[in-house]
PDB file of C-alpha atoms in Angstrom:
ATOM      1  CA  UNK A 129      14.492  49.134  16.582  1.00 53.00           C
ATOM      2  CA  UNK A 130      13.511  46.607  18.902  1.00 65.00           C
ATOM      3  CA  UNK A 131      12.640  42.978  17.749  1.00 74.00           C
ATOM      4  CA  UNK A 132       8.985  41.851  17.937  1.00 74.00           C
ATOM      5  CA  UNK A 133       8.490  39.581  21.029  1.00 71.00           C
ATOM      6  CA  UNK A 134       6.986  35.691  20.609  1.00 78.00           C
ATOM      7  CA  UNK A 135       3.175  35.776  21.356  1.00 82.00           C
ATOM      8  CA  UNK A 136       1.649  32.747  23.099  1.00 84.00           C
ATOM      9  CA  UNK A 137      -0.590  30.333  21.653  1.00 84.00           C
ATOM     10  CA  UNK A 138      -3.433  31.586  24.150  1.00 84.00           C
ATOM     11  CA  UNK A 139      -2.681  35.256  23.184  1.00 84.00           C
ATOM     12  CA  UNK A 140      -3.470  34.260  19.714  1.00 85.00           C
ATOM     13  CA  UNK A 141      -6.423  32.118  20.564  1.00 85.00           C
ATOM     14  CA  UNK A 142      -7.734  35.810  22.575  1.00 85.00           C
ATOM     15  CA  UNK A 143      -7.304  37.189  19.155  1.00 84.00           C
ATOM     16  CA  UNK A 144      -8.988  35.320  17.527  1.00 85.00           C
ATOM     17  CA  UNK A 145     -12.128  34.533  19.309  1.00 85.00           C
ATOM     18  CA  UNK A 146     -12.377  38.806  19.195  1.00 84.00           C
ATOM     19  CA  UNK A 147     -12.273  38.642  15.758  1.00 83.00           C
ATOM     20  CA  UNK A 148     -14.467  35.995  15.204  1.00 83.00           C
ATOM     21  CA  UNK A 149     -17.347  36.757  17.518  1.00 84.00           C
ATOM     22  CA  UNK A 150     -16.831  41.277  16.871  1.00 80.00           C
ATOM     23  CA  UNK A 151     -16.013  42.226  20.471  1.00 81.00           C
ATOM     24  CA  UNK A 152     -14.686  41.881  23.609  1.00 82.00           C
ATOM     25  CA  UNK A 153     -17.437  41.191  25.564  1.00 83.00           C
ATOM     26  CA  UNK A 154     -18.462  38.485  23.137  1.00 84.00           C
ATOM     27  CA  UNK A 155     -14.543  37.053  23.624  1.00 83.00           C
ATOM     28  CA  UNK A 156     -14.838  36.878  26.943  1.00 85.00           C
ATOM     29  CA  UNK A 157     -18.288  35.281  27.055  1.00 86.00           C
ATOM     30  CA  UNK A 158     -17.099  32.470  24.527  1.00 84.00           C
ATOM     31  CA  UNK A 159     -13.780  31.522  26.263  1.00 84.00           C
ATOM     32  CA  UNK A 160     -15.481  32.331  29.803  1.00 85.00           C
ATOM     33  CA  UNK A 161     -13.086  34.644  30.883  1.00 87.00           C
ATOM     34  CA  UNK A 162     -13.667  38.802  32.446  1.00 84.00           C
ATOM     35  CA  UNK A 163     -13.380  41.491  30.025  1.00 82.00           C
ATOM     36  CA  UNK A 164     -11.051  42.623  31.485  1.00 83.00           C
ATOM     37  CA  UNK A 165      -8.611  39.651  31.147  1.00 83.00           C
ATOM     38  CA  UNK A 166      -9.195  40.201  27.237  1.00 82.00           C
ATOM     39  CA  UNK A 167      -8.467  43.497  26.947  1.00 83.00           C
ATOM     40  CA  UNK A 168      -5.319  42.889  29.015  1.00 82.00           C
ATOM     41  CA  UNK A 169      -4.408  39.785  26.358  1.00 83.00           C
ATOM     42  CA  UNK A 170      -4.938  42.021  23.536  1.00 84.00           C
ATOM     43  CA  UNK A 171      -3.047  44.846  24.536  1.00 83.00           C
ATOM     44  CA  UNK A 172       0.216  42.718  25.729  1.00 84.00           C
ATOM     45  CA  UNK A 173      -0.056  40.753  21.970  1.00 83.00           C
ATOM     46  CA  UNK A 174      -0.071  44.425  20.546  1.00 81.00           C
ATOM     47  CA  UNK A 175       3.170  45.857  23.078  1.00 83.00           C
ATOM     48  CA  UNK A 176       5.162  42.344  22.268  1.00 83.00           C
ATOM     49  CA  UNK A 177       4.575  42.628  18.646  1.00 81.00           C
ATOM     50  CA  UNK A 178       4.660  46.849  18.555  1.00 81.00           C
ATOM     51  CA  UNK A 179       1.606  46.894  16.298  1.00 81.00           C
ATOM     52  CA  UNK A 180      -1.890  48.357  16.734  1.00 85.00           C
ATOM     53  CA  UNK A 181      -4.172  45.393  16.047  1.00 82.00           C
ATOM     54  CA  UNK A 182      -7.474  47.550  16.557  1.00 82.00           C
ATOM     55  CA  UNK A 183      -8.545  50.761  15.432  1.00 80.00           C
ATOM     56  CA  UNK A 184     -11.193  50.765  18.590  1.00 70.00           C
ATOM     57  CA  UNK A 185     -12.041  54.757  18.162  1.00 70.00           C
ATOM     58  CA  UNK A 186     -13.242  53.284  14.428  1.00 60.00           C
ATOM     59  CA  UNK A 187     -16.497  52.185  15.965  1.00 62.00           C
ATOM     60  CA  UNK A 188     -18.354  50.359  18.653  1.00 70.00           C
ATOM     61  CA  UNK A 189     -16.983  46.895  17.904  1.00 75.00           C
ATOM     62  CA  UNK A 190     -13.096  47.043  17.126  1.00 78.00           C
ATOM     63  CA  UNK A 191     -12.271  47.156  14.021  1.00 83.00           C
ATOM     64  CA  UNK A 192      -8.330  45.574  12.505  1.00 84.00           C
ATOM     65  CA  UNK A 193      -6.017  47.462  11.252  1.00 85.00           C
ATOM     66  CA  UNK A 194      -4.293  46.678   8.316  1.00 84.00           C
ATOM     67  CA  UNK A 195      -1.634  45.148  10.420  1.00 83.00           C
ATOM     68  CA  UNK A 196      -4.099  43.137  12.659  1.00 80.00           C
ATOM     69  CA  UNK A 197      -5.430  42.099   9.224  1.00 86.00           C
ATOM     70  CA  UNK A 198      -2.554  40.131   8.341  1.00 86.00           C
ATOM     71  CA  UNK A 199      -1.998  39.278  12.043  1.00 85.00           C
ATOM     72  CA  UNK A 200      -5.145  37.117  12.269  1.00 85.00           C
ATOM     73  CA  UNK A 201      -4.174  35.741   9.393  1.00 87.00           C
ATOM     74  CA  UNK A 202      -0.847  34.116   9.927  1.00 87.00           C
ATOM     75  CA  UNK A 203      -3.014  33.155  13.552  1.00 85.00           C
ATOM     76  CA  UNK A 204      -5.346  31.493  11.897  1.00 85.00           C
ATOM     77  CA  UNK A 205      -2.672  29.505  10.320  1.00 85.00           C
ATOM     78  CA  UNK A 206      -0.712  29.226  13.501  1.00 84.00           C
ATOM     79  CA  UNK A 207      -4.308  28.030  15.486  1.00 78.00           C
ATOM     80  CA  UNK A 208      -4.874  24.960  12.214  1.00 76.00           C
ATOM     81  CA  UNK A 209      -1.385  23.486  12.453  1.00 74.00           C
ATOM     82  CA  UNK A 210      -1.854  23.367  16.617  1.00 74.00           C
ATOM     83  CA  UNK A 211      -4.936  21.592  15.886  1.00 69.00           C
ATOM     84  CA  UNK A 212      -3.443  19.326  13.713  1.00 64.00           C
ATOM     85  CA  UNK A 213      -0.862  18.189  15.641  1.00 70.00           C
ATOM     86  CA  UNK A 214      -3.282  17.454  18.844  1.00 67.00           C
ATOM     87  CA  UNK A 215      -5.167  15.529  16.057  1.00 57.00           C
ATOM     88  CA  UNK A 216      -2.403  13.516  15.153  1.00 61.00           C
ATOM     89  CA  UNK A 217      -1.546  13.010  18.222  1.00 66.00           C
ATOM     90  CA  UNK A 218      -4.234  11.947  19.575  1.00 59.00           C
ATOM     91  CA  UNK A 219      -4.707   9.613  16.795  1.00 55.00           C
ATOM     92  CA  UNK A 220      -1.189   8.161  17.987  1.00 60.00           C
ATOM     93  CA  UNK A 221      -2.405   7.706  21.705  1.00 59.00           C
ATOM     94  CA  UNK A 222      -4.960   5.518  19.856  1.00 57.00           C
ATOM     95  CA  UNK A 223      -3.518   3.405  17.608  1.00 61.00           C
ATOM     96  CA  UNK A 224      -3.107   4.935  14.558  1.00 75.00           C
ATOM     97  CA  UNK A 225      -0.573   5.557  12.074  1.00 81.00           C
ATOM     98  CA  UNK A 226       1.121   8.500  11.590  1.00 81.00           C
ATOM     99  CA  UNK A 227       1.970   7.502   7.902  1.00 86.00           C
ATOM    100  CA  UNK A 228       0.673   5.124   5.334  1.00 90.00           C
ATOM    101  CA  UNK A 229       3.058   3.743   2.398  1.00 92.00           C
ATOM    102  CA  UNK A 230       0.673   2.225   0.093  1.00 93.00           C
ATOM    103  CA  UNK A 231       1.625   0.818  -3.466  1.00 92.00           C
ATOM    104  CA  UNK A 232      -1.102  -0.038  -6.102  1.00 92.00           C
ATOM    105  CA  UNK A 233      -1.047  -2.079  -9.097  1.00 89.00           C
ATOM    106  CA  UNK A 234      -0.959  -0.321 -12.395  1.00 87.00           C
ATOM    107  CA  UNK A 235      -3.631  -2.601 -13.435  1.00 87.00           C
ATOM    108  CA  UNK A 236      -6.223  -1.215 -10.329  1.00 89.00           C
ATOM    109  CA  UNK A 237      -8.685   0.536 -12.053  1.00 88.00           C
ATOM    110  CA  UNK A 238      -8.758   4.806 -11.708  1.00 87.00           C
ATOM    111  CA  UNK A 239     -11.845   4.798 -10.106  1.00 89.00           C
ATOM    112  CA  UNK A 240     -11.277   2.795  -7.581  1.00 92.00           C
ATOM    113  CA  UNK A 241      -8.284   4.281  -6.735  1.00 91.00           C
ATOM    114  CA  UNK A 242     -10.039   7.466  -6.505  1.00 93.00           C
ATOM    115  CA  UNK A 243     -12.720   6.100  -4.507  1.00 94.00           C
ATOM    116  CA  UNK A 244     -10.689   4.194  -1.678  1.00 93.00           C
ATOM    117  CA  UNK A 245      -8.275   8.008  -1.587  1.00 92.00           C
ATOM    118  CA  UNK A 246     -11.248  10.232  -1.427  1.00 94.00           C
ATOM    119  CA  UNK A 247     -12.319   7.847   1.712  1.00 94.00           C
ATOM    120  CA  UNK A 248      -9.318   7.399   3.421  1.00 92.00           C
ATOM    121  CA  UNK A 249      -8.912  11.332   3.531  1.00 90.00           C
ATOM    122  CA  UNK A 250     -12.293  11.887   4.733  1.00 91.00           C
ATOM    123  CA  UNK A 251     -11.615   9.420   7.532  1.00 90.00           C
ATOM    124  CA  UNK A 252      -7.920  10.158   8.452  1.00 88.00           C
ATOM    125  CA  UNK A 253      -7.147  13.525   7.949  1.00 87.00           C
ATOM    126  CA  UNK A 254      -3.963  13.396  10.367  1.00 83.00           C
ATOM    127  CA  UNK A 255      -2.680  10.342   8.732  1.00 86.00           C
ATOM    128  CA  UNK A 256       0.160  10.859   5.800  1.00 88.00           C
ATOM    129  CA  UNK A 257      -0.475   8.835   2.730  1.00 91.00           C
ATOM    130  CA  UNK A 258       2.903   8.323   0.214  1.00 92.00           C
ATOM    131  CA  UNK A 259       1.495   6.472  -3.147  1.00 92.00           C
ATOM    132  CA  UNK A 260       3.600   4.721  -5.302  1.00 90.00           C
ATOM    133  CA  UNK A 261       2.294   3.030  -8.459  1.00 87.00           C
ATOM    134  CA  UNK A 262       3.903  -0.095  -9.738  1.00 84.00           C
ATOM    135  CA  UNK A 263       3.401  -3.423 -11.806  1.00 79.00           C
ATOM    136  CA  UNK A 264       3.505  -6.868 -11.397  1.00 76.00           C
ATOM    137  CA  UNK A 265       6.039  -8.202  -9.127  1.00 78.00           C
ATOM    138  CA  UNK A 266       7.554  -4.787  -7.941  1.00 82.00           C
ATOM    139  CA  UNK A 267       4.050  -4.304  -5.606  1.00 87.00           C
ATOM    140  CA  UNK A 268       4.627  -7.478  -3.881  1.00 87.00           C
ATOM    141  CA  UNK A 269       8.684  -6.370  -3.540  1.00 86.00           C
ATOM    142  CA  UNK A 270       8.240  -2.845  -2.028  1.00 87.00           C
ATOM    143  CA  UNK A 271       6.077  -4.758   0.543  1.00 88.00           C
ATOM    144  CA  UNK A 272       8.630  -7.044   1.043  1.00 85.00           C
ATOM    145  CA  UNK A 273      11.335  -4.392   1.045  1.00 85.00           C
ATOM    146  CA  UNK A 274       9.442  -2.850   3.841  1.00 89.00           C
ATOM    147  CA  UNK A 275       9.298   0.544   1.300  1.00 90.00           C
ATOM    148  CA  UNK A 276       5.371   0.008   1.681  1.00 90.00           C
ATOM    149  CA  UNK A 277       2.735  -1.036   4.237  1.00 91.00           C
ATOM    150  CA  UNK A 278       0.296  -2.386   1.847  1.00 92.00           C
ATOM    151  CA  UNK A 279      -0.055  -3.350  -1.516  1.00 92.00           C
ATOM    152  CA  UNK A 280      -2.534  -3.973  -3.993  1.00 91.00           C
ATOM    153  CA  UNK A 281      -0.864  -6.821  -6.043  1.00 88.00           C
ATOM    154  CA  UNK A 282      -2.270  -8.806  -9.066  1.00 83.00           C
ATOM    155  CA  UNK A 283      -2.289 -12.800  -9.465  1.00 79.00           C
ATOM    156  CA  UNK A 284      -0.455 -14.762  -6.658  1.00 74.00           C
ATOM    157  CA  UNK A 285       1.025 -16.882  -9.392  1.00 70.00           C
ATOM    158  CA  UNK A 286       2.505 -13.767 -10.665  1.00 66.00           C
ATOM    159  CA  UNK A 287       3.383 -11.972  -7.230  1.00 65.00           C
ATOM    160  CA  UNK A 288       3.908 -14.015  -4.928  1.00 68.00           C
ATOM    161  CA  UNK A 289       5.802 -13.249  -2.076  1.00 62.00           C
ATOM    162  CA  UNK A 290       5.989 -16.387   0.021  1.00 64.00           C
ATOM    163  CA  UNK A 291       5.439 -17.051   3.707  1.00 69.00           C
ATOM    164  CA  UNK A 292       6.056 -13.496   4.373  1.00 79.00           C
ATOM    165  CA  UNK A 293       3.357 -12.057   3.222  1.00 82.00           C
ATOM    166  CA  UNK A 294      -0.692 -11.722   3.919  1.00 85.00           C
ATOM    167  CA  UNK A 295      -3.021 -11.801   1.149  1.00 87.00           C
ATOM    168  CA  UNK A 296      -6.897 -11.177   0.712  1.00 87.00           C
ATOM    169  CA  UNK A 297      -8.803 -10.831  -2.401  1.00 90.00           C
ATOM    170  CA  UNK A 298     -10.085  -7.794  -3.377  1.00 91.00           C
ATOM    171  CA  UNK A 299     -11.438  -7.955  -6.901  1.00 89.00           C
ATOM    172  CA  UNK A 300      -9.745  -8.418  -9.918  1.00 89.00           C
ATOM    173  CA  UNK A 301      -9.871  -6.292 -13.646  1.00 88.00           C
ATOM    174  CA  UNK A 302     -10.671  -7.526 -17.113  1.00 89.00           C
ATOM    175  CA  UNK A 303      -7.904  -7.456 -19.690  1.00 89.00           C
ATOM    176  CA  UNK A 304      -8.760  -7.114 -23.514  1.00 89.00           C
ATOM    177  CA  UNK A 305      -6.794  -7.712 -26.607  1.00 89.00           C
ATOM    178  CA  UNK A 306      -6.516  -3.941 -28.871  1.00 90.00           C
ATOM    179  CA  UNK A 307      -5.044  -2.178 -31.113  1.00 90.00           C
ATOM    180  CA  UNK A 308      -4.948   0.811 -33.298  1.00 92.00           C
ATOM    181  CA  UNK A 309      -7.744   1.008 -35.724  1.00 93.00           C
ATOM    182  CA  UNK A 310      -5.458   0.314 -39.033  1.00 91.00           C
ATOM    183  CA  UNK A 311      -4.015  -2.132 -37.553  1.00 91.00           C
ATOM    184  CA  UNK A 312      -3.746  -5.693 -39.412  1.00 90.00           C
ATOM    185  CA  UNK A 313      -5.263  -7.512 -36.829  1.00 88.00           C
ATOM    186  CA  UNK A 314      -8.303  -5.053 -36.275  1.00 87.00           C
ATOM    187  CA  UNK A 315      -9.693  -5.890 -39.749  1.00 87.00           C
ATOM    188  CA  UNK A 316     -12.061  -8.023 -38.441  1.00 86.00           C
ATOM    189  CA  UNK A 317     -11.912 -11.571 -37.270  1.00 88.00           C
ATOM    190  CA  UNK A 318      -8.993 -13.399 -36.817  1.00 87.00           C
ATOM    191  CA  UNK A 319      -7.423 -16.975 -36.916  1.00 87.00           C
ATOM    192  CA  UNK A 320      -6.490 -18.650 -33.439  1.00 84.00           C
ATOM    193  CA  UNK A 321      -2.340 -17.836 -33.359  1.00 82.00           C
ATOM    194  CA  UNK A 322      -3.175 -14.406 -35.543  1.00 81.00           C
ATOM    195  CA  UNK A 323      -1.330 -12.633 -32.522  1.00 81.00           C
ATOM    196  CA  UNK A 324       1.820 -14.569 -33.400  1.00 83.00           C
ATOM    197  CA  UNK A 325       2.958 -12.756 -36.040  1.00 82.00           C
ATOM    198  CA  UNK A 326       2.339  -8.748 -34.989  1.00 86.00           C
ATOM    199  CA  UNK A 327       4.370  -7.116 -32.581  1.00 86.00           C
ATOM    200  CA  UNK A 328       2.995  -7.307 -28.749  1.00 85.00           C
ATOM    201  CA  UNK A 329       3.753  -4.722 -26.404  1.00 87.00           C
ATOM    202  CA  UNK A 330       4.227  -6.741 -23.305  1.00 83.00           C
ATOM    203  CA  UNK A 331       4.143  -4.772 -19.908  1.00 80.00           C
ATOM    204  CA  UNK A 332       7.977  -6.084 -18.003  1.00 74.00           C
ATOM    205  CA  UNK A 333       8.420  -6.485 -13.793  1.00 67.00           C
ATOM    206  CA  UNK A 334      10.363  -4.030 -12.852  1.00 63.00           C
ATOM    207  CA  UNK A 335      11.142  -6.617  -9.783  1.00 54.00           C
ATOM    208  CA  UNK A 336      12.878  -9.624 -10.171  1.00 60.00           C
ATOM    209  CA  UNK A 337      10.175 -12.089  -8.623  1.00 52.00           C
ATOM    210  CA  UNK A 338       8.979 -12.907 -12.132  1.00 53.00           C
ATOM    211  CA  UNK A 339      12.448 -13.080 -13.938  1.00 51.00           C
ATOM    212  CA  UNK A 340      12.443 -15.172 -17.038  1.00 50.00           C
ATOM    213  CA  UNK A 341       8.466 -15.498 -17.063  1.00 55.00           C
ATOM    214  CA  UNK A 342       6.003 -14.261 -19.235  1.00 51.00           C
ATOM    215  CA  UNK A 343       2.345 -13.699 -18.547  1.00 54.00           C
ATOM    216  CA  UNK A 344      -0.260 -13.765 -22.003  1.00 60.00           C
ATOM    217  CA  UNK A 345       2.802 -13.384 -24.060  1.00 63.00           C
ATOM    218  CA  UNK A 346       1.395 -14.802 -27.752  1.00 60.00           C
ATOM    219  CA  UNK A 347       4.029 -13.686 -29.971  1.00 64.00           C
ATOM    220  CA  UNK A 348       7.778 -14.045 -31.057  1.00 67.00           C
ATOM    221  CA  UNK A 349       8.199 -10.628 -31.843  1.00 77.00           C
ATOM    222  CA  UNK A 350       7.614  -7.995 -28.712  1.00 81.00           C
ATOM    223  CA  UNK A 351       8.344  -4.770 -27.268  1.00 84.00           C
ATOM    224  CA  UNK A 352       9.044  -4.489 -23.616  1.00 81.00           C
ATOM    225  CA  UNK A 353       7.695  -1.877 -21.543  1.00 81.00           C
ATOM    226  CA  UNK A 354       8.220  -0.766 -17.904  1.00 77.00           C
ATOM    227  CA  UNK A 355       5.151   1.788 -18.266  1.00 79.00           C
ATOM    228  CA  UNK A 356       1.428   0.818 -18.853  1.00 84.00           C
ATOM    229  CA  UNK A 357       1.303   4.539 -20.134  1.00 84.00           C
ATOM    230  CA  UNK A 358       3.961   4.351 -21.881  1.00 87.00           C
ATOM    231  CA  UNK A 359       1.883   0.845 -23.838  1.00 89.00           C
ATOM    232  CA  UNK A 360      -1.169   2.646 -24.063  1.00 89.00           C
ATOM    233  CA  UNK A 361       0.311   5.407 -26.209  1.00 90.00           C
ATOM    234  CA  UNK A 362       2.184   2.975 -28.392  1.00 90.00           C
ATOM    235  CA  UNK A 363      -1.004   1.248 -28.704  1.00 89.00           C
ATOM    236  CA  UNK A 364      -2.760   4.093 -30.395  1.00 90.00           C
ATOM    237  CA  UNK A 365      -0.116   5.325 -32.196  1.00 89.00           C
ATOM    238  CA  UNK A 366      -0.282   1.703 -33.849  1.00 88.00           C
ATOM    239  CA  UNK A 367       3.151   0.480 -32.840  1.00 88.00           C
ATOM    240  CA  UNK A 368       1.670  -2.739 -31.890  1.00 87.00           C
ATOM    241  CA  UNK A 369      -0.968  -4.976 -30.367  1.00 88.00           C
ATOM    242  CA  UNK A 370      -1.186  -5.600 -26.915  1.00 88.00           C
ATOM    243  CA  UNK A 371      -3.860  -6.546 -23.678  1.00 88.00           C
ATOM    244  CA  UNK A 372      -4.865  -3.492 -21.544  1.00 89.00           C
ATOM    245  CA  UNK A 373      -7.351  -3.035 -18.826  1.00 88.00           C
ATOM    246  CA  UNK A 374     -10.799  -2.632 -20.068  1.00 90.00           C
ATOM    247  CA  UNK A 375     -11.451   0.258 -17.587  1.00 88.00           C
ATOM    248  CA  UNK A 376      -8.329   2.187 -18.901  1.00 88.00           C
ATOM    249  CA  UNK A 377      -9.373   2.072 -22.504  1.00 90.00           C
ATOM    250  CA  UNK A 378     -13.045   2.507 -22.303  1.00 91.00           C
ATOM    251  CA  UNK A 379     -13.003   5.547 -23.526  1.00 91.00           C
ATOM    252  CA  UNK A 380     -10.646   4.657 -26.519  1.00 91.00           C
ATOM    253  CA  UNK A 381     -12.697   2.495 -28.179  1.00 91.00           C
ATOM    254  CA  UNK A 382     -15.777   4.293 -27.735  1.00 93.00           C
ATOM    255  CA  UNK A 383     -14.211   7.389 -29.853  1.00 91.00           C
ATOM    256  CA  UNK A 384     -12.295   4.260 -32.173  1.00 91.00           C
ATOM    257  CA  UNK A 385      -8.683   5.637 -31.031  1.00 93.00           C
ATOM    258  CA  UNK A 386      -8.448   1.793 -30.362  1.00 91.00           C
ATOM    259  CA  UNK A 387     -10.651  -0.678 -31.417  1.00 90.00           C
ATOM    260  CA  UNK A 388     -10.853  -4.416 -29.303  1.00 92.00           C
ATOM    261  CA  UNK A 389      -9.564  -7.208 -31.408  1.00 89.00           C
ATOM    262  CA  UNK A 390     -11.773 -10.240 -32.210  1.00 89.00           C
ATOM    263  CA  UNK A 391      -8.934 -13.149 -31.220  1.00 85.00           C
ATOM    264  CA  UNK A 392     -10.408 -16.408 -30.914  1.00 84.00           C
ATOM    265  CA  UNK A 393      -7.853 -17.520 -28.867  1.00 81.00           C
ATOM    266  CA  UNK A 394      -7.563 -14.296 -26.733  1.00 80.00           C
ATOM    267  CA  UNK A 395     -10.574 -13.156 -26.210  1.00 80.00           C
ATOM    268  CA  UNK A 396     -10.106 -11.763 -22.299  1.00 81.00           C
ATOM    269  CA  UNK A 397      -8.285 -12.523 -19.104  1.00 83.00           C
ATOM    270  CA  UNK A 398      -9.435 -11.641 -15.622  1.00 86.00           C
ATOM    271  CA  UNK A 399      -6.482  -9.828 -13.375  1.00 86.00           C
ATOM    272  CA  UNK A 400      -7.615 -10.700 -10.317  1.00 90.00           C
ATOM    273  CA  UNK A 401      -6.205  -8.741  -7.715  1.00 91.00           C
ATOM    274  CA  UNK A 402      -5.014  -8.703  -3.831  1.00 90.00           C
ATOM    275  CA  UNK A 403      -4.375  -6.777  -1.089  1.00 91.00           C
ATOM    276  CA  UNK A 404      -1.010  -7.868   0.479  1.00 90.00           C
ATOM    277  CA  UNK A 405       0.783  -6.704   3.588  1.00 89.00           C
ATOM    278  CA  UNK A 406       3.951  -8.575   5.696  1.00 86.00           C
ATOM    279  CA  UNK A 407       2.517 -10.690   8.584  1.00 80.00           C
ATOM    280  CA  UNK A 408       4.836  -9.551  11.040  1.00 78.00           C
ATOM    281  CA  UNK A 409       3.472  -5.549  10.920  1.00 79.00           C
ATOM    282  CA  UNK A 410      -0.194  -6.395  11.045  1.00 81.00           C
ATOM    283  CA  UNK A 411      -2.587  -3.418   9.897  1.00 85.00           C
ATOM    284  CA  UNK A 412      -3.171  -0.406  11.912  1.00 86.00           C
ATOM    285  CA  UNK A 413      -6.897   1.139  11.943  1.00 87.00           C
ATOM    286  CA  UNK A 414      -5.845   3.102   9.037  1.00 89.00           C
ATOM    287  CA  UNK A 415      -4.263   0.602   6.997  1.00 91.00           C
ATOM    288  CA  UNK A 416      -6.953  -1.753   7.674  1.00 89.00           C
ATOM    289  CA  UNK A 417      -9.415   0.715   6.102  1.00 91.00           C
ATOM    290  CA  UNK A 418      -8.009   0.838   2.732  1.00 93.00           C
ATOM    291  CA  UNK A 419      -8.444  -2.860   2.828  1.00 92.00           C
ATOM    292  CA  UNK A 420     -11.656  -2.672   3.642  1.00 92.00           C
ATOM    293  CA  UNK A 421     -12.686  -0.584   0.895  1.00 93.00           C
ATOM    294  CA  UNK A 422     -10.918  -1.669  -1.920  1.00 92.00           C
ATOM    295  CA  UNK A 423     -12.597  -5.162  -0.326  1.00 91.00           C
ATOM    296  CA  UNK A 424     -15.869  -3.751  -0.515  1.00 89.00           C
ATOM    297  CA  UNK A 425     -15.353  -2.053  -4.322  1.00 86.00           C
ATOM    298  CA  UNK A 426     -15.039  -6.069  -5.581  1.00 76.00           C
ATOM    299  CA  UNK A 427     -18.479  -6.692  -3.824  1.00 60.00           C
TER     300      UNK A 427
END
């Protein structure tokens, strides 16, 4: 048995528009071409591929076969990635990226992460996006590193990444003292230096740009974690006190799987935060987009 031949791109296109409009004659009028010519595409994609696409003594308008039903199919297919790649690259003839790395704080808020996405894929649809999720100093390294085009970093006295690196506020996030409901220090109010005495899960840099710091660190006795998840489930299992974002435990503390401690001496701390990108590969239109929005979220 012979092998099926390779159908062009316009043989497929022939198919198609027969499908979609339910004849011939409609075919031909849509891609402006005699009825002929259509008939004569259709009837070489059938002898290449040795399959009856039509059954045209069916009815008036032809009808697929089963084969021609799964034909169209894998065309339609065929016809989306083709206009894909003129998409893309188009998009390249103009500027844009072909691929976005973008790394986000752990501290950046789920809803504005959703938000900025949800945009961005509306608006670039050619353009690849790799996320990668990260905290404190290792945003500010991957930029560095070149592993990402932009980040969204926290405090520049906690990230900073020199000379080498473009920054622009874009908001910030507002960090609250909790723990578990039976927890000592959720009793009620507390004494300034309470903290001291409880364990703290402390969120660590998996970078080493803040080695041998610690940021709202109030007691001697801690627990160091590399995963805000990670805290947040220690948290409400009541392995310790800590400071979370607001946003993240919202929902916590309204159902009292965590309750907000009353600290006089911790009673919040804003996380401000920044998008940051190396000077020497300014923004293309897509990276300066994400900017943009998570720019105009703070606003």
């Amino acid at each position: 048995m012979n092998e099926p031949g390779a159908p062009t791109l316009d043989q497929l296109n022939v198919l198609l528009a027969v499908v979609e409009t339910g004849g011939f004659a409609s075919a031909a009028r849509r891609l402006n071409r005699a009825n002929s010519v259509i008939s004569y595409a259709i009837a070489n994609l059938e002898a290449q591929l040795g399959l009856v696409l039509f059954d045209r003594d069916a009815a008036k308008r032809p009808v697929l076969t089963e084969a021609g039903k799964v034909v169209v199919a894998q065309a339609r297919v065929i016809a989306g990635d083709v206009a894909s790649l003129r998409a893309k690259a188009k998009g390249l003839l103009q500027g844009l990226e072909a691929e976005v790395n973008l790394v986000l704080d752990v501290m950046l808020p789920t809803e504005r992460v959703v938000d900025a996405l949800r945009a961005f894929r509306e608006t670039f649809p050619t353009v690849t996006l790799r996320l990668h999720v990260e905290g404190l100093g290792a945003v500010t390294q991957m930029v560095l590193d070149r592993a990402a085009t932009l980040g969204v970093a926290g405090p520049l006295e906690v990230v900073h990444g020199g000379d080498e690196l473009d920054y622009i506020a874009v908001g910030s996030t507002v960090l609250i003292p909790v723990a578990a409901p039976d927890h000592p220090l959720a009793q009620g109010a507390n004494p300034p230096g309470a903290g001291r005495g409880h364990t703290q899960l402390v969120l660590t840099d998996r970078s080493r740009l803040t080695e041998g710091r610690d940021f709202a660190v109030a007691s001697a006795h801690t627990w160091r974690l590399a995963d805000l998840g990670a805290k947040h489930l220690l948290l409400k299992e009541g392995f310790g006190w800590g400071n979370m974002p607001e946003p993240m435990v919202r929902d916590d503390l309204a159902a009292g799987r965590l309750k907000r401690l009353d600290m006089p001496d911790l009673k919040e701390a804003i996380y401000p935060l920044h998008a940051v990108y190396r000077n020497d590969t300014p923004p293309g239109p897509a990276t300066a987009f994400l900017i943009a929005r998570f720019k105009g979220q703070a606003v």
